[in-house]
mmCIF file of C-alpha atoms in Angstrom:
data_model
loop_
_atom_site.group_PDB
_atom_site.id
_atom_site.type_symbol
_atom_site.label_atom_id
_atom_site.label_comp_id
_atom_site.label_asym_id
_atom_site.label_seq_id
_atom_site.Cartn_x
_atom_site.Cartn_y
_atom_site.Cartn_z
ATOM 1 C CA UNK A 1 5.242 30.883 38.471
ATOM 2 C CA UNK A 2 2.943 31.583 35.303
ATOM 3 C CA UNK A 3 1.542 27.729 34.976
ATOM 4 C CA UNK A 4 0.650 27.869 38.944
ATOM 5 C CA UNK A 5 -1.481 30.812 38.373
ATOM 6 C CA UNK A 6 -3.002 29.444 34.992
ATOM 7 C CA UNK A 7 -6.778 27.969 35.546
ATOM 8 C CA UNK A 8 -7.130 24.392 35.193
ATOM 9 C CA UNK A 9 -9.075 24.688 31.908
ATOM 10 C CA UNK A 10 -6.251 26.922 30.752
ATOM 11 C CA UNK A 11 -3.576 24.320 31.909
ATOM 12 C CA UNK A 12 -6.166 21.824 29.976
ATOM 13 C CA UNK A 13 -6.192 24.077 26.598
ATOM 14 C CA UNK A 14 -1.924 24.071 26.862
ATOM 15 C CA UNK A 15 -2.176 20.254 27.124
ATOM 16 C CA UNK A 16 -4.336 19.760 24.002
ATOM 17 C CA UNK A 17 -2.230 22.217 22.184
ATOM 18 C CA UNK A 18 0.806 20.303 22.867
ATOM 19 C CA UNK A 19 -0.782 16.909 22.287
ATOM 20 C CA UNK A 20 -1.960 18.444 18.891
ATOM 21 C CA UNK A 21 1.991 19.517 18.091
ATOM 22 C CA UNK A 22 2.595 15.870 18.839
ATOM 23 C CA UNK A 23 0.118 14.393 16.722
ATOM 24 C CA UNK A 24 0.417 16.507 13.550
ATOM 25 C CA UNK A 25 4.552 16.320 13.585
ATOM 26 C CA UNK A 26 3.920 12.483 13.612
ATOM 27 C CA UNK A 27 0.946 12.335 11.322
ATOM 28 C CA UNK A 28 2.784 12.390 7.857
ATOM 29 C CA UNK A 29 1.220 15.316 5.364
ATOM 30 C CA UNK A 30 -1.253 18.098 4.906
ATOM 31 C CA UNK A 31 -3.281 20.320 2.049
ATOM 32 C CA UNK A 32 -1.102 23.433 0.620
ATOM 33 C CA UNK A 33 -4.814 24.673 -0.492
ATOM 34 C CA UNK A 34 -7.980 25.418 1.441
ATOM 35 C CA UNK A 35 -10.425 22.808 0.575
ATOM 36 C CA UNK A 36 -13.593 22.713 -0.960
ATOM 37 C CA UNK A 37 -15.879 20.708 2.401
ATOM 38 C CA UNK A 38 -17.572 17.544 1.108
ATOM 39 C CA UNK A 39 -20.572 16.533 3.437
ATOM 40 C CA UNK A 40 -19.948 13.154 5.097
ATOM 41 C CA UNK A 41 -22.151 11.143 7.026
ATOM 42 C CA UNK A 42 -20.605 11.792 10.552
ATOM 43 C CA UNK A 43 -19.213 14.718 10.114
ATOM 44 C CA UNK A 44 -21.148 17.532 8.920
ATOM 45 C CA UNK A 45 -19.160 19.776 6.025
ATOM 46 C CA UNK A 46 -16.185 16.827 6.655
ATOM 47 C CA UNK A 47 -12.798 18.097 5.690
ATOM 48 C CA UNK A 48 -11.862 18.901 1.858
ATOM 49 C CA UNK A 49 -10.640 16.540 -0.700
ATOM 50 C CA UNK A 50 -6.894 17.753 -2.158
ATOM 51 C CA UNK A 51 -6.782 19.765 -5.244
ATOM 52 C CA UNK A 52 -7.314 18.150 -8.895
ATOM 53 C CA UNK A 53 -3.776 17.799 -9.516
ATOM 54 C CA UNK A 54 -2.746 15.844 -5.954
ATOM 55 C CA UNK A 55 -5.628 14.587 -4.672
ATOM 56 C CA UNK A 56 -4.871 10.863 -3.387
ATOM 57 C CA UNK A 57 -6.469 8.086 -6.203
ATOM 58 C CA UNK A 58 -10.165 7.974 -6.726
ATOM 59 C CA UNK A 59 -12.151 4.630 -6.186
ATOM 60 C CA UNK A 60 -12.075 3.654 -9.913
ATOM 61 C CA UNK A 61 -8.157 4.437 -9.814
ATOM 62 C CA UNK A 62 -7.810 1.972 -6.601
ATOM 63 C CA UNK A 63 -9.511 -0.510 -8.264
ATOM 64 C CA UNK A 64 -7.831 -0.493 -11.834
ATOM 65 C CA UNK A 65 -4.391 -0.399 -9.714
ATOM 66 C CA UNK A 66 -5.401 -3.420 -7.947
ATOM 67 C CA UNK A 67 -6.064 -5.136 -10.450
ATOM 68 C CA UNK A 68 -2.653 -4.779 -12.588
ATOM 69 C CA UNK A 69 0.323 -4.031 -10.726
ATOM 70 C CA UNK A 70 3.515 -1.752 -10.535
ATOM 71 C CA UNK A 71 5.853 -1.977 -13.155
ATOM 72 C CA UNK A 72 9.676 -3.400 -12.150
ATOM 73 C CA UNK A 73 11.341 0.149 -13.552
ATOM 74 C CA UNK A 74 8.819 1.791 -10.759
ATOM 75 C CA UNK A 75 9.550 -1.029 -8.124
ATOM 76 C CA UNK A 76 13.167 0.158 -8.644
ATOM 77 C CA UNK A 77 12.593 4.029 -8.858
ATOM 78 C CA UNK A 78 10.584 3.433 -5.168
ATOM 79 C CA UNK A 79 13.848 1.798 -3.888
ATOM 80 C CA UNK A 80 15.691 4.792 -5.192
ATOM 81 C CA UNK A 81 13.328 7.084 -3.141
ATOM 82 C CA UNK A 82 13.394 5.220 -0.551
ATOM 83 C CA UNK A 83 17.233 5.234 -0.027
ATOM 84 C CA UNK A 84 17.474 8.802 -0.721
ATOM 85 C CA UNK A 85 14.841 9.481 2.050
ATOM 86 C CA UNK A 86 16.440 7.628 4.364
ATOM 87 C CA UNK A 87 19.423 9.776 3.742
ATOM 88 C CA UNK A 88 17.716 12.604 5.452
ATOM 89 C CA UNK A 89 19.291 13.987 9.047
ATOM 90 C CA UNK A 90 17.301 16.884 8.974
ATOM 91 C CA UNK A 91 14.997 19.717 7.043
ATOM 92 C CA UNK A 92 12.695 22.019 7.447
ATOM 93 C CA UNK A 93 8.613 21.840 7.134
ATOM 94 C CA UNK A 94 5.369 23.280 6.815
ATOM 95 C CA UNK A 95 2.246 21.520 8.410
ATOM 96 C CA UNK A 96 -1.360 22.506 7.915
ATOM 97 C CA UNK A 97 -4.059 20.208 9.940
ATOM 98 C CA UNK A 98 -7.298 20.477 8.975
ATOM 99 C CA UNK A 99 -9.724 18.508 11.418
ATOM 100 C CA UNK A 100 -13.261 18.527 11.327
ATOM 101 C CA UNK A 101 -14.785 16.796 14.371
ATOM 102 C CA UNK A 102 -18.225 15.576 15.587
ATOM 103 C CA UNK A 103 -17.978 15.289 19.376
ATOM 104 C CA UNK A 104 -21.670 14.142 20.766
ATOM 105 C CA UNK A 105 -23.605 16.151 17.843
ATOM 106 C CA UNK A 106 -21.484 19.232 18.078
ATOM 107 C CA UNK A 107 -19.348 20.293 15.186
ATOM 108 C CA UNK A 108 -15.853 21.275 15.849
ATOM 109 C CA UNK A 109 -13.132 22.444 13.231
ATOM 110 C CA UNK A 110 -9.702 22.922 14.194
ATOM 111 C CA UNK A 111 -7.044 24.217 11.804
ATOM 112 C CA UNK A 112 -3.135 23.850 12.806
ATOM 113 C CA UNK A 113 -0.620 25.146 10.812
ATOM 114 C CA UNK A 114 3.024 25.197 12.149
ATOM 115 C CA UNK A 115 6.498 25.669 10.683
ATOM 116 C CA UNK A 116 9.247 23.530 11.558
ATOM 117 C CA UNK A 117 13.125 22.855 11.791
ATOM 118 C CA UNK A 118 14.198 19.378 12.771
ATOM 119 C CA UNK A 119 17.051 17.517 13.199
ATOM 120 C CA UNK A 120 16.559 13.635 13.539
ATOM 121 C CA UNK A 121 20.194 12.132 13.906
ATOM 122 C CA UNK A 122 21.928 11.381 16.504
ATOM 123 C CA UNK A 123 19.058 12.529 18.586
ATOM 124 C CA UNK A 124 15.706 13.932 17.802
ATOM 125 C CA UNK A 125 15.318 17.784 18.408
ATOM 126 C CA UNK A 126 12.981 19.909 16.504
ATOM 127 C CA UNK A 127 11.637 23.646 16.768
ATOM 128 C CA UNK A 128 8.507 24.715 15.863
ATOM 129 C CA UNK A 129 5.672 27.953 15.640
ATOM 130 C CA UNK A 130 2.463 26.944 16.022
ATOM 131 C CA UNK A 131 -1.339 28.643 15.101
ATOM 132 C CA UNK A 132 -4.242 27.267 16.443
ATOM 133 C CA UNK A 133 -7.711 28.314 15.203
ATOM 134 C CA UNK A 134 -10.841 26.527 16.630
ATOM 135 C CA UNK A 135 -13.861 28.233 17.205
ATOM 136 C CA UNK A 136 -13.166 31.350 15.185
ATOM 137 C CA UNK A 137 -10.516 31.910 18.012
ATOM 138 C CA UNK A 138 -6.378 31.891 17.385
ATOM 139 C CA UNK A 139 -3.629 31.110 19.552
ATOM 140 C CA UNK A 140 -0.025 30.753 18.192
ATOM 141 C CA UNK A 141 3.050 30.095 20.356
ATOM 142 C CA UNK A 142 6.698 28.580 19.996
ATOM 143 C CA UNK A 143 7.928 25.073 21.391
ATOM 144 C CA UNK A 144 11.169 23.136 21.696
ATOM 145 C CA UNK A 145 11.570 19.661 21.735
ATOM 146 C CA UNK A 146 15.142 18.193 22.918
ATOM 147 C CA UNK A 147 16.572 15.348 24.244
ATOM 148 C CA UNK A 148 17.156 17.602 27.432
ATOM 149 C CA UNK A 149 12.898 17.930 27.589
ATOM 150 C CA UNK A 150 9.849 20.271 25.974
ATOM 151 C CA UNK A 151 9.398 23.800 26.526
ATOM 152 C CA UNK A 152 6.297 25.415 25.143
ATOM 153 C CA UNK A 153 5.429 29.322 25.303
ATOM 154 C CA UNK A 154 2.025 30.154 27.237
ATOM 155 C CA UNK A 155 -0.109 31.415 24.188
ATOM 156 C CA UNK A 156 -1.731 33.839 26.423
ATOM 157 C CA UNK A 157 0.774 35.197 28.646
ATOM 158 C CA UNK A 158 3.822 34.389 25.964
ATOM 159 C CA UNK A 159 5.988 33.366 29.027
ATOM 160 C CA UNK A 160 7.594 29.877 28.933
ATOM 161 C CA UNK A 161 7.740 26.655 30.794
ATOM 162 C CA UNK A 162 8.966 23.015 30.934
ATOM 163 C CA UNK A 163 7.103 19.808 30.619
ATOM 164 C CA UNK A 164 7.663 17.684 33.709
ATOM 165 C CA UNK A 165 9.804 14.962 32.225
ATOM 166 C CA UNK A 166 7.751 12.134 32.883
ATOM 167 C CA UNK A 167 4.361 13.691 31.157
ATOM 168 C CA UNK A 168 6.680 14.999 28.453
ATOM 169 C CA UNK A 169 7.429 11.347 28.280
ATOM 170 C CA UNK A 170 4.331 10.182 27.369
ATOM 171 C CA UNK A 171 3.395 13.520 25.435
ATOM 172 C CA UNK A 172 6.396 12.695 23.110
ATOM 173 C CA UNK A 173 6.085 8.836 22.607
ATOM 174 C CA UNK A 174 4.898 9.044 19.136
ATOM 175 C CA UNK A 175 7.586 12.045 18.147
ATOM 176 C CA UNK A 176 10.442 9.815 17.948
ATOM 177 C CA UNK A 177 12.854 10.341 14.536
ATOM 178 C CA UNK A 178 11.248 7.207 13.324
ATOM 179 C CA UNK A 179 7.407 8.781 13.418
ATOM 180 C CA UNK A 180 8.692 12.157 12.125
ATOM 181 C CA UNK A 181 10.966 10.697 9.033
ATOM 182 C CA UNK A 182 9.174 10.484 5.376
ATOM 183 C CA UNK A 183 11.250 7.714 4.708
ATOM 184 C CA UNK A 184 9.735 5.680 7.566
ATOM 185 C CA UNK A 185 5.960 6.608 5.917
ATOM 186 C CA UNK A 186 7.754 5.623 2.399
ATOM 187 C CA UNK A 187 9.029 2.353 3.881
ATOM 188 C CA UNK A 188 5.290 1.398 5.668
ATOM 189 C CA UNK A 189 4.142 1.758 1.838
ATOM 190 C CA UNK A 190 6.761 -1.105 0.750
ATOM 191 C CA UNK A 191 4.647 -3.829 1.801
ATOM 192 C CA UNK A 192 1.490 -2.674 -0.337
ATOM 193 C CA UNK A 193 3.767 -1.659 -3.727
ATOM 194 C CA UNK A 194 1.600 -3.534 -6.241
ATOM 195 C CA UNK A 195 -1.022 -1.055 -4.883
ATOM 196 C CA UNK A 196 0.349 1.962 -5.359
ATOM 197 C CA UNK A 197 0.070 4.392 -8.263
ATOM 198 C CA UNK A 198 3.348 6.123 -9.126
ATOM 199 C CA UNK A 199 3.622 8.807 -12.051
ATOM 200 C CA UNK A 200 6.196 11.229 -13.198
ATOM 201 C CA UNK A 201 5.032 14.600 -13.744
ATOM 202 C CA UNK A 202 7.378 17.253 -14.852
ATOM 203 C CA UNK A 203 10.261 17.804 -11.985
ATOM 204 C CA UNK A 204 8.470 15.347 -9.885
ATOM 205 C CA UNK A 205 7.246 12.131 -9.273
ATOM 206 C CA UNK A 206 3.988 11.212 -7.592
ATOM 207 C CA UNK A 207 2.947 8.329 -5.433
ATOM 208 C CA UNK A 208 -0.305 7.619 -4.253
ATOM 209 C CA UNK A 209 -2.330 5.048 -2.223
ATOM 210 C CA UNK A 210 -5.826 4.412 -1.049
ATOM 211 C CA UNK A 211 -5.962 2.324 2.072
ATOM 212 C CA UNK A 212 -9.212 0.825 3.339
ATOM 213 C CA UNK A 213 -10.706 -2.350 4.296
ATOM 214 C CA UNK A 214 -9.117 -5.113 6.284
ATOM 215 C CA UNK A 215 -6.325 -5.658 3.539
ATOM 216 C CA UNK A 216 -4.699 -2.634 5.152
ATOM 217 C CA UNK A 217 -4.948 -3.252 8.757
ATOM 218 C CA UNK A 218 -1.643 -3.749 9.780
ATOM 219 C CA UNK A 219 -0.439 -0.203 7.664
ATOM 220 C CA UNK A 220 -3.044 1.429 9.825
ATOM 221 C CA UNK A 221 -2.131 -0.109 13.227
ATOM 222 C CA UNK A 222 1.564 0.643 12.347
ATOM 223 C CA UNK A 223 0.450 4.268 11.868
ATOM 224 C CA UNK A 224 -1.488 4.319 15.199
ATOM 225 C CA UNK A 225 1.141 2.550 17.187
ATOM 226 C CA UNK A 226 3.986 4.921 15.676
ATOM 227 C CA UNK A 227 1.884 7.973 17.342
ATOM 228 C CA UNK A 228 1.601 6.230 20.667
ATOM 229 C CA UNK A 229 -1.945 5.540 20.137
ATOM 230 C CA UNK A 230 -4.087 2.246 20.906
ATOM 231 C CA UNK A 231 -5.971 1.187 18.112
ATOM 232 C CA UNK A 232 -8.398 -0.297 20.681
ATOM 233 C CA UNK A 233 -10.701 2.695 20.191
ATOM 234 C CA UNK A 234 -9.962 3.839 16.862
ATOM 235 C CA UNK A 235 -11.655 3.034 13.866
ATOM 236 C CA UNK A 236 -10.251 4.039 10.625
ATOM 237 C CA UNK A 237 -12.484 3.895 7.804
ATOM 238 C CA UNK A 238 -10.589 5.465 5.104
ATOM 239 C CA UNK A 239 -6.848 6.565 4.532
ATOM 240 C CA UNK A 240 -5.221 8.220 1.770
ATOM 241 C CA UNK A 241 -1.717 9.144 1.044
ATOM 242 C CA UNK A 242 -0.172 11.200 -1.500
ATOM 243 C CA UNK A 243 3.926 11.913 -2.090
ATOM 244 C CA UNK A 244 5.562 14.505 -4.379
ATOM 245 C CA UNK A 245 9.251 13.437 -4.974
ATOM 246 C CA UNK A 246 11.768 15.936 -6.125
ATOM 247 C CA UNK A 247 13.013 13.905 -9.552
ATOM 248 C CA UNK A 248 16.771 16.112 -8.807
ATOM 249 C CA UNK A 249 17.679 14.502 -5.357
ATOM 250 C CA UNK A 250 14.177 11.931 -4.961
ATOM 251 C CA UNK A 251 13.651 13.814 -1.428
ATOM 252 C CA UNK A 252 10.568 14.132 -0.453
ATOM 253 C CA UNK A 253 8.871 17.374 -0.893
ATOM 254 C CA UNK A 254 5.459 17.295 -0.070
ATOM 255 C CA UNK A 255 3.815 14.308 1.885
ATOM 256 C CA UNK A 256 -0.471 14.426 2.038
ATOM 257 C CA UNK A 257 -2.077 12.066 4.520
ATOM 258 C CA UNK A 258 -6.126 12.058 4.451
ATOM 259 C CA UNK A 259 -8.225 9.952 7.144
ATOM 260 C CA UNK A 260 -11.648 9.329 8.115
ATOM 261 C CA UNK A 261 -11.552 7.195 11.389
ATOM 262 C CA UNK A 262 -13.985 7.285 15.014
ATOM 263 C CA UNK A 263 -12.223 7.883 18.158
ATOM 264 C CA UNK A 264 -14.310 6.473 21.389
ATOM 265 C CA UNK A 265 -16.798 3.792 21.688
ATOM 266 C CA UNK A 266 -20.423 3.768 23.117
ATOM 267 C CA UNK A 267 -21.581 6.868 23.855
ATOM 268 C CA UNK A 268 -18.362 8.670 23.741
ATOM 269 C CA UNK A 269 -17.321 8.164 20.104
ATOM 270 C CA UNK A 270 -16.006 11.412 18.137
ATOM 271 C CA UNK A 271 -15.846 11.100 14.066
ATOM 272 C CA UNK A 272 -12.663 13.124 12.602
ATOM 273 C CA UNK A 273 -11.973 13.624 9.203
ATOM 274 C CA UNK A 274 -8.164 15.336 8.636
ATOM 275 C CA UNK A 275 -6.295 16.255 5.988
ATOM 276 C CA UNK A 276 -3.016 16.819 6.639
ATOM 277 C CA UNK A 277 -0.396 18.154 4.281
ATOM 278 C CA UNK A 278 3.513 18.269 4.986
ATOM 279 C CA UNK A 279 6.124 20.620 2.494
ATOM 280 C CA UNK A 280 9.413 19.807 3.156
ATOM 281 C CA UNK A 281 12.626 21.635 2.500
ATOM 282 C CA UNK A 282 16.103 22.465 3.557
ATOM 283 C CA UNK A 283 16.687 18.858 3.005
ATOM 284 C CA UNK A 284 20.033 18.101 5.509
ATOM 285 C CA UNK A 285 20.300 21.891 5.968
ATOM 286 C CA UNK A 286 19.736 22.354 9.435
ATOM 287 C CA UNK A 287 22.638 21.676 11.594
ATOM 288 C CA UNK A 288 21.261 22.141 15.052
ATOM 289 C CA UNK A 289 18.378 23.243 17.586
ATOM 290 C CA UNK A 290 19.403 26.200 20.194
ATOM 291 C CA UNK A 291 16.596 26.048 22.958
ATOM 292 C CA UNK A 292 17.140 30.206 24.325
ATOM 293 C CA UNK A 293 17.790 30.908 27.729
ATOM 294 C CA UNK A 294 14.172 32.379 28.222
ATOM 295 C CA UNK A 295 12.827 28.572 27.742
ATOM 296 C CA UNK A 296 15.726 26.650 29.579
ATOM 297 C CA UNK A 297 15.006 28.767 32.572
ATOM 298 C CA UNK A 298 11.272 28.297 32.483
ATOM 299 C CA UNK A 299 8.946 27.041 35.013
ATOM 300 C CA UNK A 300 8.247 23.554 35.144
ATOM 301 C CA UNK A 301 4.577 22.321 35.104
ATOM 302 C CA UNK A 302 4.378 20.596 38.054
ATOM 303 C CA UNK A 303 1.391 19.474 39.502
ATOM 304 C CA UNK A 304 -0.896 19.209 36.627
#
């Protein structure tokens, strides 16, 4: 069996890649273009900010928004957008996650690029192709997640394996239809409606929020819980949200999330800056996810 022949380090790598899939899928959105790096205190050459046209609100803009309020027309528009997004049963997505980490003084940069087809109702299923670039090396593979199991291609051999149900269940806690649903991300912002920046640009609406400080603890904690993570050892220093909405049908087309966080405690802290961009298409056009025979007949990772 492929997996039983793998070295322990290889198995660990596979689990890390699978976890990357889950976190990226649950995170929400990313950047389309390669950003220009800006140094931060914790991470040397920290992750880039979005392009000028689509970057999250600046401190000045956020402060101005906090002093004002969203118009009644904008509130009604937000309700329409939320209602339309809630009608999504399926979609295709392109996801790019750019992570810059400082682990015990060692800088690690990881770029994960994925394409996905997802069906959320009646039960969550998705197909993904994934490319992970870390330390100058790239690995690419395919994966399927259905109610019957989580199947992943071995990036070193091309063979397939199936995660044990218990392990897959733990890993996929965050990969629920709710956490992957863009309407859920918008719904979380409803409690902060007066702090949103809503604009109309050409053929789209743009919604932005800069979330930092104690006033956004519930929003941040909710995101961590949705991803199956405890907030006990995770400190979110800054988060910025950016949504592009198609004016014709009110469907989300681009979602970006910038996160500056510290994971761990004491001497085991890891600082991480992440730019996550998701571009949505094929709204309600995906009718089902079919797992190929070679994956269905795959060996299980029992014993890992």
